[in-house]
Structure formats: C-alpha cells, structure tokens
Coordinates of C-alpha atoms in Angstrom, one line a residue:
M1 CA 37.0 9.3 8.0
T2 CA 34.4 11.6 6.3
Q3 CA 30.9 10.5 5.4
T4 CA 31.8 10.4 1.7
E5 CA 34.8 8.2 2.5
D6 CA 32.5 5.8 4.4
Y7 CA 30.2 5.7 1.3
I8 CA 33.1 4.9 -1.0
K9 CA 34.4 2.2 1.4
E10 CA 31.0 0.4 1.6
F11 CA 30.5 0.8 -2.2
N12 CA 33.7 -1.0 -2.9
E13 CA 33.0 -3.7 -0.3
K14 CA 29.7 -4.5 -2.1
N15 CA 31.5 -4.8 -5.4
E16 CA 34.0 -7.2 -3.9
F17 CA 31.2 -9.2 -2.3
L18 CA 29.4 -9.7 -5.6
L19 CA 32.6 -10.9 -7.3
G20 CA 33.7 -13.1 -4.4
P21 CA 32.7 -16.7 -3.3
K22 CA 30.3 -15.5 -0.6
S23 CA 27.8 -14.2 -3.2
A24 CA 26.8 -17.8 -4.1
F25 CA 26.3 -16.9 -7.7
D26 CA 28.7 -16.6 -10.6
F27 CA 28.7 -12.8 -11.1
Q28 CA 30.9 -11.3 -13.8
E29 CA 31.5 -7.6 -14.1
I30 CA 30.3 -6.1 -17.3
Y31 CA 30.8 -2.6 -18.8
L32 CA 28.4 -0.4 -20.6
A33 CA 28.5 -2.0 -24.1
D34 CA 28.0 -5.5 -22.6
F35 CA 25.3 -4.2 -20.3
L36 CA 23.3 -2.9 -23.2
K37 CA 23.8 -6.1 -25.1
Y38 CA 22.6 -8.3 -22.2
V39 CA 19.5 -6.1 -21.6
F40 CA 18.4 -5.7 -25.2
A41 CA 19.8 -8.5 -27.4
R42 CA 17.8 -11.7 -27.7
D43 CA 18.8 -14.8 -29.8
T44 CA 15.1 -15.4 -30.4
H45 CA 14.6 -12.2 -32.3
D46 CA 14.9 -11.7 -36.0
T47 CA 16.4 -8.3 -35.6
D48 CA 18.4 -6.4 -33.0
P49 CA 16.5 -3.6 -31.2
F50 CA 19.4 -1.3 -32.1
E51 CA 19.6 0.8 -35.2
E52 CA 22.9 0.6 -37.0
T53 CA 24.2 4.0 -37.8
L54 CA 24.9 3.2 -41.5
S55 CA 21.9 0.9 -42.1
S56 CA 19.4 1.8 -44.8
E57 CA 16.6 2.1 -42.2
Y58 CA 18.6 4.6 -40.1
L59 CA 19.7 6.6 -43.2
A60 CA 16.1 6.8 -44.4
W61 CA 15.0 8.1 -41.0
R62 CA 17.9 10.5 -40.8
K63 CA 17.1 11.9 -44.3
K64 CA 13.5 12.6 -43.3
K65 CA 14.6 14.3 -40.0
D66 CA 17.2 16.5 -41.8
E67 CA 14.7 17.6 -44.4
W68 CA 12.2 18.5 -41.7
V69 CA 14.8 20.5 -39.8
A70 CA 15.7 22.4 -43.0
R71 CA 12.0 23.3 -43.7
M72 CA 11.7 24.4 -40.1
H73 CA 14.7 26.8 -40.4
D74 CA 13.4 28.2 -43.6
W75 CA 10.0 28.8 -42.0
R76 CA 11.5 30.5 -39.0
K77 CA 13.1 33.1 -41.4
T78 CA 9.7 34.4 -42.4
H79 CA 7.6 33.9 -39.2
D80 CA 7.6 35.3 -35.6
K81 CA 9.7 33.2 -33.1
S82 CA 6.7 32.9 -30.8
E83 CA 4.6 31.2 -33.5
P84 CA 5.0 27.4 -33.4
F85 CA 6.1 25.3 -36.3
E86 CA 3.3 22.7 -36.5
E87 CA 4.4 20.4 -39.3
K88 CA 5.0 16.8 -38.2
I89 CA 7.4 14.2 -39.7
N90 CA 5.5 11.5 -41.5
Y91 CA 7.4 8.1 -41.2
D92 CA 4.5 6.1 -42.6
D93 CA 6.1 5.5 -46.0
L94 CA 9.3 4.0 -44.5
P95 CA 9.4 0.2 -45.2
F96 CA 10.9 -0.7 -41.9
F97 CA 11.8 1.0 -38.6
R98 CA 13.7 -0.3 -35.6
Y99 CA 13.3 1.1 -32.1
N100 CA 16.2 2.2 -30.0
P101 CA 17.1 2.7 -26.3
I102 CA 17.6 6.3 -25.3
A103 CA 19.8 7.7 -22.6
I104 CA 19.3 11.2 -21.0
E105 CA 22.1 13.2 -19.5
F106 CA 21.1 15.8 -16.9
T107 CA 23.8 18.4 -17.4
D108 CA 24.8 21.2 -15.0
R109 CA 23.8 23.8 -17.6
R110 CA 20.6 25.7 -17.1
R111 CA 18.1 27.4 -19.3
K112 CA 17.0 31.0 -18.7
D113 CA 14.0 29.7 -16.7
G114 CA 16.4 27.8 -14.5
S115 CA 15.5 24.3 -15.8
R116 CA 18.3 21.8 -16.3
I117 CA 19.4 21.2 -19.9
Q118 CA 19.0 17.5 -20.9
V119 CA 20.9 15.8 -23.6
H120 CA 19.1 12.9 -25.3
T121 CA 21.3 10.2 -26.9
I122 CA 19.9 7.6 -29.2
I123 CA 21.9 4.4 -28.5
T124 CA 22.8 2.8 -31.8
K125 CA 24.6 -0.4 -32.6
D126 CA 28.4 -0.7 -32.6
D127 CA 28.7 3.1 -32.2
Q128 CA 31.7 3.8 -29.9
N129 CA 31.0 7.6 -30.2
C130 CA 27.6 7.0 -28.7
L131 CA 29.1 5.2 -25.7
D132 CA 31.8 7.9 -25.3
R133 CA 29.0 10.5 -24.9
I134 CA 27.7 8.5 -21.9
E135 CA 30.6 7.0 -20.0
G136 CA 32.1 9.1 -17.3
K137 CA 29.2 11.6 -17.1
N138 CA 27.8 12.6 -13.8
F139 CA 24.1 11.9 -14.2
V140 CA 22.9 9.8 -17.1
I141 CA 19.8 7.5 -16.9
S142 CA 18.2 5.1 -19.2
S143 CA 15.5 2.4 -18.9
P144 CA 15.2 -1.2 -20.3
I145 CA 12.9 0.2 -23.0
T146 CA 13.1 0.9 -26.7
Y147 CA 11.6 4.1 -28.2
V148 CA 10.5 5.4 -31.5
G149 CA 12.0 8.8 -32.4
R150 CA 14.5 10.8 -30.4
N151 CA 12.6 11.7 -27.2
R152 CA 12.4 9.4 -24.2
T153 CA 8.7 9.8 -23.4
G154 CA 5.9 7.5 -22.4
K155 CA 4.1 8.2 -25.7
N156 CA 7.2 7.0 -27.7
A157 CA 7.9 3.9 -25.6
R158 CA 7.5 0.7 -27.6
Y159 CA 8.9 -2.4 -25.9
L160 CA 9.9 -3.4 -22.3
Y161 CA 12.9 -5.7 -22.1
A162 CA 13.3 -6.0 -18.3
F163 CA 11.8 -5.1 -15.0
T164 CA 14.2 -3.0 -12.8
V165 CA 13.7 -2.8 -9.1
D166 CA 15.5 0.1 -7.4
L167 CA 16.5 -1.1 -4.0
D168 CA 17.7 1.8 -1.8
G169 CA 19.5 1.8 1.6
V170 CA 21.6 -1.3 0.8
G171 CA 24.8 -1.8 2.9
M172 CA 26.9 -4.9 3.4
K173 CA 24.4 -6.5 5.8
Q174 CA 21.5 -5.9 3.4
I175 CA 23.3 -7.1 0.2
Q176 CA 24.0 -10.5 1.8
D177 CA 20.2 -10.9 2.5
V178 CA 19.4 -9.8 -1.1
I179 CA 21.5 -12.7 -2.3
W180 CA 20.2 -15.1 0.4
Q181 CA 16.6 -14.5 -0.6
M182 CA 17.4 -15.3 -4.2
L183 CA 18.8 -18.7 -3.3
P184 CA 16.7 -21.9 -3.3
H185 CA 15.5 -23.2 0.1
K186 CA 14.1 -26.6 0.9
L187 CA 11.0 -26.8 3.1
E188 CA 10.2 -29.7 5.4
D189 CA 7.8 -31.1 2.9
G190 CA 10.6 -31.3 0.3
H191 CA 9.4 -28.4 -1.8
I192 CA 12.1 -26.0 -3.1
I193 CA 11.2 -22.3 -3.0
H194 CA 12.8 -18.9 -3.8
H195 CA 11.7 -15.9 -1.8
S196 CA 12.4 -13.6 -4.7
P197 CA 13.5 -14.1 -8.4
V198 CA 17.1 -14.4 -9.2
A199 CA 18.4 -11.1 -10.7
N200 CA 20.0 -11.4 -14.1
I201 CA 22.0 -8.2 -13.6
I202 CA 22.8 -6.3 -10.4
V203 CA 24.0 -2.7 -10.7
N204 CA 25.7 -1.2 -7.7
S205 CA 24.4 2.4 -8.0
G206 CA 26.0 3.8 -4.8
H207 CA 23.7 3.7 -1.8
G208 CA 21.5 1.0 -3.4
L209 CA 21.2 -1.7 -6.0
H210 CA 19.3 -2.0 -9.3
L211 CA 18.0 -5.5 -9.8
Y212 CA 17.3 -6.4 -13.4
Y213 CA 14.9 -9.2 -14.3
L214 CA 15.4 -9.8 -18.0
L215 CA 12.4 -10.9 -20.1
K216 CA 12.6 -13.7 -22.7
K217 CA 10.3 -11.8 -25.0
P218 CA 9.9 -8.0 -24.8
V219 CA 6.4 -6.7 -24.0
P220 CA 4.7 -4.0 -26.1
L221 CA 4.1 -0.8 -24.1
F222 CA 0.5 0.0 -25.2
Q223 CA -1.0 2.4 -22.7
S224 CA -3.4 -0.4 -21.5
N225 CA -0.4 -2.7 -20.9
I226 CA 1.5 -0.2 -18.7
E227 CA -1.1 -0.3 -15.9
L228 CA -0.8 -4.1 -15.6
L229 CA 3.0 -4.0 -15.9
N230 CA 3.2 -1.4 -13.1
K231 CA 1.1 -3.7 -10.9
L232 CA 3.5 -6.6 -11.4
K233 CA 6.5 -4.4 -10.8
K234 CA 5.0 -3.1 -7.6
D235 CA 4.6 -6.6 -6.2
L236 CA 8.2 -7.5 -7.4
T237 CA 9.4 -4.5 -5.4
N238 CA 7.5 -5.7 -2.4
L239 CA 9.3 -9.0 -2.7
A240 CA 12.8 -7.5 -3.1
W241 CA 12.4 -4.6 -0.6
N242 CA 11.9 -5.8 3.0
A243 CA 13.3 -5.2 6.5
Y244 CA 16.3 -7.5 5.7
T245 CA 17.3 -6.1 2.3
S246 CA 17.0 -2.4 3.0
S247 CA 17.7 0.0 5.9
I248 CA 14.8 2.2 4.7
K249 CA 11.4 1.2 6.0
E250 CA 9.2 3.0 3.5
R251 CA 9.3 1.3 0.1
Q252 CA 9.7 3.6 -2.9
Y253 CA 7.7 2.5 -6.0
Q254 CA 8.4 3.4 -9.6
G255 CA 6.6 2.6 -12.8
V256 CA 8.1 0.5 -15.6
L257 CA 9.0 3.7 -17.6
Q258 CA 11.4 4.9 -14.8
G259 CA 15.0 5.4 -15.9
F260 CA 18.1 4.5 -13.8
R261 CA 21.7 5.5 -13.7
L262 CA 23.8 3.6 -16.3
P263 CA 27.0 1.6 -15.5
G264 CA 30.1 3.6 -16.4
T265 CA 28.5 6.9 -15.2
K266 CA 28.9 8.4 -11.7
T267 CA 27.2 7.8 -8.4
K268 CA 26.0 10.7 -6.3
F269 CA 29.4 10.7 -4.4
G270 CA 31.5 10.5 -7.5
E271 CA 32.4 6.8 -7.9
T272 CA 31.9 4.9 -11.2
I273 CA 28.7 2.8 -11.2
R274 CA 29.5 -0.9 -11.7
A275 CA 27.3 -3.7 -13.1
F276 CA 27.5 -7.5 -12.6
Y277 CA 25.9 -10.2 -14.8
N278 CA 24.7 -13.4 -13.2
E279 CA 26.0 -16.3 -15.3
D280 CA 23.7 -18.7 -13.4
S281 CA 20.5 -16.9 -14.3
E282 CA 17.9 -17.5 -17.0
L283 CA 15.5 -15.1 -18.8
Y284 CA 11.9 -14.8 -17.4
T285 CA 8.5 -15.0 -18.9
L286 CA 5.8 -12.7 -17.4
A287 CA 4.0 -15.8 -16.0
Q288 CA 7.2 -16.9 -14.2
L289 CA 7.6 -13.5 -12.5
N290 CA 3.9 -13.3 -11.7
E291 CA 4.2 -16.8 -10.0
F292 CA 6.6 -15.3 -7.4
T293 CA 3.9 -12.8 -6.4
K294 CA 1.2 -15.4 -5.7
H295 CA 0.0 -15.8 -2.1
E296 CA 0.7 -19.2 -0.6
I297 CA -2.9 -19.7 0.5
T298 CA -5.1 -17.7 -1.8
K299 CA -2.9 -18.2 -4.9
I300 CA -3.7 -14.6 -5.9
G301 CA -0.9 -12.8 -7.7
A302 CA -0.3 -9.3 -9.0
L303 CA -2.0 -10.3 -12.3
T304 CA -4.6 -12.9 -13.1
D305 CA -3.7 -15.7 -15.5
K306 CA -5.9 -14.1 -18.1
E307 CA -4.1 -10.7 -17.8
V308 CA -0.7 -12.5 -18.1
L309 CA -1.9 -14.4 -21.2
E310 CA -3.2 -11.2 -22.9
L311 CA 0.1 -9.4 -22.2
E312 CA 2.2 -12.2 -23.6
K313 CA -0.1 -12.4 -26.7
G314 CA 0.5 -8.7 -27.4
R315 CA -2.0 -6.0 -26.7
Y316 CA -4.1 -6.1 -23.6
N317 CA -7.5 -4.6 -24.2
P318 CA -9.6 -4.9 -21.0
N319 CA -12.7 -3.6 -22.7
G320 CA -12.3 -5.5 -25.9
V321 CA -13.3 -2.5 -28.0
T322 CA -12.3 -2.5 -31.6
L323 CA -11.8 0.7 -33.7
K324 CA -15.1 0.0 -35.5
E325 CA -16.9 -0.3 -32.2
A326 CA -15.1 2.8 -30.9
E327 CA -16.4 4.7 -33.9
R328 CA -19.9 3.8 -33.0
R329 CA -19.6 4.5 -29.3
W330 CA -17.6 7.6 -29.3
P331 CA -18.0 9.3 -32.7
E332 CA -16.6 12.7 -31.6
W333 CA -13.4 11.1 -30.2
Y334 CA -13.0 8.9 -33.3
E335 CA -13.3 12.0 -35.6
R336 CA -10.9 14.0 -33.5
V337 CA -8.2 11.4 -32.8
I338 CA -8.4 8.7 -35.5
V339 CA -9.5 10.8 -38.5
N340 CA -7.9 14.1 -37.8
G341 CA -4.9 12.8 -35.8
N342 CA -5.4 15.2 -32.9
S343 CA -4.2 13.3 -29.8
T344 CA -4.0 16.4 -27.6
P345 CA -5.9 15.4 -24.4
R346 CA -9.2 17.2 -23.7
K347 CA -9.4 18.4 -20.1
W348 CA -12.0 19.2 -17.5
H349 CA -11.9 22.7 -16.0
I350 CA -11.6 21.8 -12.3
K351 CA -12.1 24.2 -9.4
R352 CA -8.8 25.4 -7.8
D353 CA -9.9 23.8 -4.5
L354 CA -8.1 20.6 -5.7
Y355 CA -4.8 22.5 -6.2
D356 CA -5.1 24.3 -2.9
W357 CA -5.8 21.0 -1.1
W358 CA -2.7 19.4 -2.5
L359 CA -0.5 22.5 -1.7
R360 CA -1.8 22.4 1.9
R361 CA -0.8 18.7 2.2
L362 CA 2.7 19.5 1.0
H363 CA 3.1 22.2 3.6
N364 CA 1.6 20.0 6.4
D365 CA 4.4 18.6 8.7
K366 CA 2.0 15.7 9.6
E367 CA 2.0 14.3 6.1
N368 CA 4.3 11.4 5.7
I369 CA 6.4 12.7 2.7
V370 CA 9.7 10.8 2.5
Q371 CA 13.0 11.1 0.6
G372 CA 12.5 9.4 -2.7
H373 CA 9.0 10.7 -3.2
R374 CA 9.6 14.5 -2.9
Y375 CA 10.2 15.0 -6.6
F376 CA 7.0 13.3 -7.5
C377 CA 5.1 15.3 -4.9
M378 CA 6.2 18.5 -6.6
M379 CA 5.4 17.0 -10.0
A380 CA 1.9 16.2 -8.8
L381 CA 1.6 19.9 -7.8
A382 CA 2.3 20.8 -11.4
T383 CA -0.2 18.4 -12.8
Y384 CA -2.9 19.7 -10.4
A385 CA -2.0 23.2 -11.5
I386 CA -2.6 22.3 -15.2
K387 CA -5.9 20.6 -14.2
C388 CA -7.1 23.6 -12.3
D389 CA -6.0 26.3 -14.7
I390 CA -3.5 27.8 -12.2
S391 CA -1.0 30.2 -13.9
E392 CA 2.6 29.1 -14.3
E393 CA 3.7 32.1 -12.3
E394 CA 1.6 31.2 -9.3
L395 CA 2.7 27.5 -9.5
K396 CA 6.4 28.6 -9.5
S397 CA 5.8 30.8 -6.5
D398 CA 4.1 28.1 -4.5
A399 CA 6.6 25.4 -5.5
F400 CA 9.7 27.4 -4.6
S401 CA 8.1 28.2 -1.2
L402 CA 8.4 24.4 -0.5
V403 CA 12.2 24.1 -1.0
D404 CA 13.1 24.3 2.7
R405 CA 10.2 22.0 3.7
M406 CA 11.3 19.3 1.2
D407 CA 15.0 19.7 2.0
S408 CA 14.2 19.2 5.7
L409 CA 13.2 15.7 4.9
T410 CA 16.7 14.8 3.7
R411 CA 18.2 11.7 5.3
D412 CA 21.3 11.3 3.1
E413 CA 23.7 14.3 3.1
D414 CA 24.4 13.8 -0.6
N415 CA 20.7 13.9 -1.6
H416 CA 19.5 17.4 -0.6
F417 CA 16.5 18.8 -2.3
S418 CA 17.2 22.1 -4.2
K419 CA 15.6 24.7 -6.4
E420 CA 16.9 22.7 -9.4
D421 CA 14.8 19.7 -8.3
I422 CA 11.7 21.9 -8.2
Q423 CA 12.5 23.3 -11.6
D424 CA 12.8 19.8 -13.1
A425 CA 9.5 18.7 -11.5
L426 CA 7.7 21.7 -12.9
Q427 CA 8.2 20.4 -16.4
A428 CA 5.0 18.4 -15.7
Y429 CA 3.2 21.7 -16.3
K430 CA 2.0 20.6 -19.7
I431 CA -1.3 19.9 -21.2
G432 CA -0.3 16.2 -21.6
Y433 CA -0.4 15.8 -17.8
C434 CA -4.0 17.1 -17.4
T435 CA -5.3 13.5 -17.4
F436 CA -2.6 12.2 -15.0
P437 CA -4.7 9.7 -12.9
K438 CA -5.3 9.8 -9.2
N439 CA -4.1 6.3 -8.6
S440 CA -0.7 7.1 -10.3
I441 CA -0.3 10.2 -8.2
E442 CA -0.9 8.1 -5.1
Y443 CA 1.5 5.4 -6.3
L444 CA 4.4 7.8 -7.1
T445 CA 4.0 10.2 -4.1
G446 CA 3.4 7.6 -1.4
L447 CA 0.5 9.8 -0.1
S448 CA -2.9 8.2 0.2
M449 CA -5.8 9.7 -1.8
P450 CA -9.4 10.0 -0.5
E451 CA -12.2 8.2 -2.2
G452 CA -13.9 10.6 -4.6
N453 CA -17.5 11.6 -4.9
R454 CA -19.4 13.6 -7.4
R455 CA -22.4 15.2 -5.8
N456 CA -22.1 18.6 -7.5
G457 CA -22.2 20.5 -4.2
R458 CA -25.3 18.7 -2.8
K459 CA -25.5 16.8 0.5
Q460 CA -25.3 13.1 0.2
T461 CA -28.9 12.6 1.3
E462 CA -30.1 15.0 -1.4
H463 CA -27.9 13.5 -4.0
L464 CA -29.1 10.0 -3.3
E465 CA -32.7 11.1 -3.2
E466 CA -32.5 12.6 -6.7
A467 CA -30.5 9.6 -8.1
R468 CA -33.2 7.1 -6.8
L469 CA -36.0 9.2 -8.3
L470 CA -34.3 9.3 -11.7
R471 CA -33.6 5.5 -11.5
D472 CA -37.3 4.7 -10.7
F473 CA -38.5 7.1 -13.4
R474 CA -36.3 5.3 -16.1
R475 CA -37.5 1.9 -15.0
T476 CA -41.2 3.1 -15.2
R477 CA -40.6 4.6 -18.6
A478 CA -39.1 1.4 -19.9
K479 CA -42.1 -0.5 -18.4
K480 CA -39.9 -2.6 -16.2
G481 CA -40.4 -3.6 -12.6
A482 CA -38.5 -2.8 -9.5
W483 CA -34.9 -1.8 -10.2
D484 CA -33.4 -4.8 -8.3
E485 CA -36.3 -7.2 -9.3
H486 CA -36.1 -8.3 -5.7
N487 CA -33.0 -10.2 -6.5
G488 CA -30.3 -8.1 -4.8
R489 CA -27.0 -9.2 -3.5
K490 CA -27.2 -11.9 -0.8
K491 CA -26.0 -10.8 2.6
E492 CA -22.6 -12.1 3.4
T493 CA -22.3 -14.4 6.4
Y494 CA -19.7 -16.7 7.9
A495 CA -21.4 -19.6 6.1
N496 CA -21.1 -18.2 2.6
S497 CA -18.2 -15.7 2.6
K498 CA -14.9 -17.2 1.3
K499 CA -13.1 -14.2 2.7
A500 CA -14.4 -15.1 6.2
W501 CA -13.0 -18.6 5.7
I502 CA -9.6 -17.3 4.6
V503 CA -9.4 -15.1 7.7
A504 CA -10.4 -17.9 10.0
A505 CA -7.9 -20.3 8.4
W506 CA -5.1 -17.8 9.0
R507 CA -6.2 -17.4 12.6
Y508 CA -6.2 -21.2 13.1
E509 CA -2.7 -21.3 11.7
H510 CA -1.6 -18.3 13.9
P511 CA -3.6 -18.8 17.1
T512 CA -1.5 -16.5 19.3
S513 CA -1.5 -13.6 16.9
S514 CA -3.9 -10.7 17.2
N515 CA -2.2 -8.6 14.4
K516 CA -4.8 -7.8 11.8
S517 CA -2.3 -6.0 9.6
V518 CA -0.1 -9.1 9.3
C519 CA -3.2 -11.2 8.5
A520 CA -4.1 -8.8 5.7
K521 CA -0.6 -8.8 4.3
D522 CA -0.3 -12.6 4.4
T523 CA -3.7 -13.3 2.9
G524 CA -3.8 -10.5 0.3
L525 CA -7.1 -9.1 1.8
T526 CA -7.7 -5.5 2.8
R527 CA -7.5 -4.7 6.5
P528 CA -11.2 -3.6 6.7
T529 CA -12.1 -7.1 5.3
V530 CA -9.9 -8.8 7.8
R531 CA -11.5 -6.7 10.6
K532 CA -15.0 -7.5 9.4
W533 CA -14.5 -11.3 9.6
W534 CA -12.0 -11.4 12.5
R535 CA -14.3 -12.8 15.1
G536 CA -15.3 -15.9 13.1
V537 CA -13.4 -18.3 15.3
E538 CA -14.9 -16.8 18.4
E539 CA -18.4 -17.0 16.9
L540 CA -17.9 -20.6 16.0
Y541 CA -16.5 -21.3 19.5
Q542 CA -19.7 -19.9 21.1
I543 CA -22.2 -21.6 18.8
S544 CA -20.4 -25.0 19.0
G545 CA -20.6 -25.0 22.8
G546 CA -16.9 -24.4 23.4
A547 CA -15.2 -26.7 20.9
H548 CA -11.5 -26.5 20.3
V549 CA -10.7 -27.3 16.7
H550 CA -7.5 -29.2 15.7
W551 CA -6.4 -29.7 12.1
H552 CA -4.2 -32.8 11.8
S553 CA -3.6 -32.5 8.1
G554 CA -3.5 -28.8 7.8
V555 CA -6.1 -26.1 7.6
T556 CA -7.5 -24.6 4.4
P557 CA -10.2 -22.0 3.7
E558 CA -12.4 -24.8 2.2
K559 CA -12.2 -26.9 5.3
V560 CA -13.0 -23.9 7.5
G561 CA -16.0 -23.2 5.2
G562 CA -17.3 -26.7 5.7
L563 CA -17.0 -26.2 9.5
F564 CA -18.8 -22.9 9.4
K565 CA -21.6 -24.2 7.3
Q566 CA -22.0 -27.2 9.6
F567 CA -22.7 -24.8 12.6
F568 CA -24.1 -21.7 10.9
L569 CA -26.5 -23.4 8.4
P570 CA -29.4 -25.7 9.4
D571 CA -29.5 -29.2 7.9
Y572 CA -25.9 -29.0 6.5
D573 CA -23.5 -32.0 6.9
M574 CA -19.8 -31.6 6.2
T575 CA -18.4 -33.6 3.3
M576 CA -15.6 -36.2 3.9
A577 CA -13.1 -33.8 2.2
E578 CA -14.1 -30.9 4.5
A579 CA -13.9 -33.1 7.6
D580 CA -10.6 -34.8 6.7
G581 CA -8.0 -34.5 9.4
M582 CA -10.2 -32.3 11.7
E583 CA -10.9 -33.0 15.4
M584 CA -12.9 -31.1 18.0
T585 CA -12.3 -31.4 21.7
F586 CA -14.0 -29.9 24.8
K587 CA -12.9 -29.0 28.3
I588 CA -15.6 -30.4 30.6
G589 CA -16.0 -29.5 34.2
I590 CA -13.1 -27.1 34.4
E591 CA -12.6 -23.4 33.5
D592 CA -12.3 -22.8 29.7
N593 CA -10.2 -19.9 28.5
G594 CA -11.7 -19.4 25.0
W595 CA -11.4 -20.8 21.5
Y596 CA -7.6 -21.2 21.8
D597 CA -6.2 -22.6 25.0
Q598 CA -2.5 -23.2 25.4
E599 CA -3.0 -26.0 28.0
V600 CA -5.5 -27.8 25.7
E601 CA -3.1 -27.5 22.7
E602 CA -0.1 -28.8 24.6
S603 CA -2.0 -31.8 26.0
W604 CA -3.4 -32.5 22.6
E605 CA 0.1 -32.6 21.1
E606 CA 1.3 -34.8 23.8
D607 CA -1.6 -37.2 23.2
I608 CA -0.7 -37.4 19.5
L609 CA 2.9 -38.2 20.3
R610 CA 1.9 -40.8 22.9
N611 CA -0.8 -42.6 20.9
G612 CA 0.6 -42.1 17.4
R613 CA -2.6 -40.5 16.1
I614 CA -2.1 -38.5 12.9

C-alpha cells in the first residue's frame, strides 16, 4: 500500500468514527451550503450576513462597482498603463450594506512574475452558481468572517462568527482523544469539568481537523479587537493541541483572520473534505470560551474580565482615546488620516542590518523552523525587506536561495515547499506590511524574538548616563524634587510576593517534582519568575528550624502567604483562615532529609488514618 493510500484509508476511518457510536456525540454530516448556514446564520440577528444577489442593497452596490469599472476603462484609454487609477468607490450614500463571507481559490495558473493567480468569490445567499464555483476545486479557503467589498483582507474584515483551531497530525488514536477531552468528567469533589470546549463543527481536512467554536454573537473586527481575539485563540489552541490529540509536538498558531479549506473541496491528497455538525452542541459567548483558558489556581485566563466585557460590548479601546482627543494629541495624524482619508502607513527607514539578521536566521540549521511555519518565515523576510528598503530584486534572489533549506524541513511527503510557496509569501512585499509588529512575527513564525533596545549606537552605560542627566534636568527645571521622591518600588520578598506564594503552593502540591517548566505552565507564570522564587519552601524549612508542613484541607497561595509572613516578618501572627487545616511536624533526634521527607509523609498519612484526624 502506498503512502497516499494509507492517508486515504485513515481519512475515511476518521469520517466513520465521527459518524459512529464511539464518537459519543451526535454528529451529522453537512455539505457546503449547510456548513455556511451553520457558521454564519443566527436566529438572534435581524438580518442574514449574506447579500442576496437580487436584493436592492446588492444591486445598488453592483451598480456603483460597474460604473467605477467603466470609468477606469475610459481613463486607461487616454493614460499610460504604468500610471495608477487612483479614484476610489464611495459607498457612503448607500442606505444599507451587508457584509459577506469570501472564499479564495488558489489556482494552478501563474502570472508572469510566477505568483499564483487567486480567484475571490463573494458568497451570496441562495446562489447555487456561487457554490458551484467552489465545490470540487483543489485549493479553496475561507474564514468564519464577513468582509466589506470583494477582497479578503484584514482591512476589509468586519465580523468574526467563530474561532477555528487547526489541529494537525491527527490520526485515529488522536481523534479519539480529541473527543474524549470534550466530554464531561466528574472529579472526586463532585465537580464536572471539560478539558476543552465542545466543537460545534469538526471538519476532516485530511491530515488534521478544523475545530469550529461558533459564537452566539459575532465580534466586530476592529484592529484593537484582533490582538485580544488572537490571544484567546492561542489559548484555545493550547487546550485542543496536546500530546494526546496530535502526533506533532510543536503547536502551530494562527490568527483569527486565517482561512481554512472548505468542505466540498479537495485535501492535499485528492479526497473531498468532509464536515460534521455536532447536534449536541450550543453556541458560545466569549466569556464562556475564556473560562476554559483560566488556570485552576490563579484563575488567570487568556483575557481579563474587563477585556471580555469590552469585546462583547463592541469596540475595545485600550487607551480610551476619542477622535476629539486624538485630534488634540496627534494633529498631524488626524489631518492626514481622518481629514484627508490617507490611511497609507508611514514607515521608519530602518538599517538593513535587521533584514540581514533575519536572513541569517533562516539559513541557520540550528534555528527551530518547522513545517507549518515556513511560509510565515518567508513572509516575514518580505516584511523586513519593505521595512529596510531592500529592493524587490534582492529580496527575490535571497528568498529563492532558501527553497532547498525550507524543503529539507518537510515531514509529510505531500507538503513539500516549492518556489510557488516562496512566490506567494513574497506578496507581503507591500507598504501595508511595513508596520507588521514584532510580536506577530514571533507568533506566526514560531521563532523567538530578542528584547529590543534603542540606544542609537551608544553603549548601555553611556546611554543610561545621558538618560539620567536629562531626567534630573527636567525635574530641576520643573522645580520638583528627586525623580522617585524616595518612594520607589518596594523590594519583593517571600513575605510580600504573591508570585512567591503561588510557586510555593505548587511545590507543596507536587513535593517530588523539580520541573520548573511544568510549574510555570501549570501556574501561568514565566519560567524566570518560577526560578526566582523556587527555593521558598527550602528557605522556610531553614528559618522554621526544620518544620514539615502538612495541609489537611488543601494548600492555597493565600495560606502559604500567611505562613511565609509568620516566619519572615517580625510580629506577624497568622489569621485563623490562613492557619486553617495546616499542621507542622518535626523530626527530633534523628537524621532529617530536608523540607520534604517521604518517610515523614507516609507516617503522617498513617497517623491520620489511624486516629481519624482531618
């Protein structure tokens, strides 16, 4: 049996599993028309997100578009082809406008420059011709997003209707765990938990699955919202993608604007992609999805409650700046963007060292570039080229020199990296990408980014010396005292640091573990923070004279904080709540092996069982 035949066999087995009794959910196969209906239609909405092809709104929009195209053709007859036609279509006088999903077909046809020709299809309501242009095609993607206009760009995105997690490396063993982790499980204390949200729709895309979590109310895709939504999607990906649900160790993260192959189109090995709707599922609010991401101890989720509330209310504005305030703060920007309507980003002229540094990283065999991130690594090269004023010719030469390097990272035989992939990635060589942020590049490429500094070529000591002189001069000129008014940040200690208490609580719960990475993952703290406070339990053991601490009713960071304050602060007495359920024992006259002793713990447990102490 060939490798492709193996892929097809496993693909069909996954389909049968979802439709069979072992899946534990009532999955029903749906086709493209129903898939679009489930993703976008909501009974709670006054209007469908789809434009009807014969509706008055669509005809008004179409008339404006046709008139603009006619004017462009007339203009081209009297002007040079290299000269751009700058007139924009003004839709402001239209009384109403609906937004539409957009599908993109990546055809096998190529332009003269080698880039793949893309066909954009606006998905309209009850239009079979529209579906016919999509179904059966080799490579068509769309996202659970509606757009204004005909181009599927971030600038045109209007509403997000679902979160989609792309789970790669899913075989028969993994798909069973995907379903198991969605099922409710009863804990010893009676609480019912789900490891991950129940997917409303599962799409079998070939080697993996697309898990759709449908939203009760679509979220507006203002630029400030997208950053928060991406944070939430990243944590949802962490929940769904783990060692049991994927054979691929390195998770691949995508933003909410990412498109995915549509049901009815083809997998990479030629089978028809199939979708399954979960009849047992309910729609989600952002708060419900965010609740899944909250840590068991710290209760910290991907988003704060305030951020969720702002997203659900509409527009999230972290700075709270109104247009009137923006006009006062940034008059030049206001004049250029708001008054004149010129939204073209203004760019810094950065030294080419940045571009050369990234190019060296892509050539370096020690860099951990993995399949699934190669395209974004090349796209980042294009964005750095536009940032650093590198010519398109030089960019192409450098990019195509990386084809063999990127292809050598291939793990699936049907997913080789080619010159066509390079050409597609180089479409990011546009002025609009000059402000593409560093954290987004790190997120998409999977490569860590160094912390930046801005010392203008000076050594750190020289830079800080000048900065402090300027700071003191400004304070003196303003007739103010010392810059910190002798009221600086208090030094963190075991007695006042809540992070120290969280780390110690985790160590008391996992006394035999020395894995700082697991502690950081479980608590939501960074590894440097965990390392900083790691020895809290040893320090307490020493200062207490060798006490072994037992927590009969469970350990919490607050209880640990009370214990730390008792021993690290003079004249502090623990409260009843802090001391509740805690016991301290000592080994007297015999060798003591440290803050955690297996012999002590076992004898303590036996004593509890024998005497009935709780």
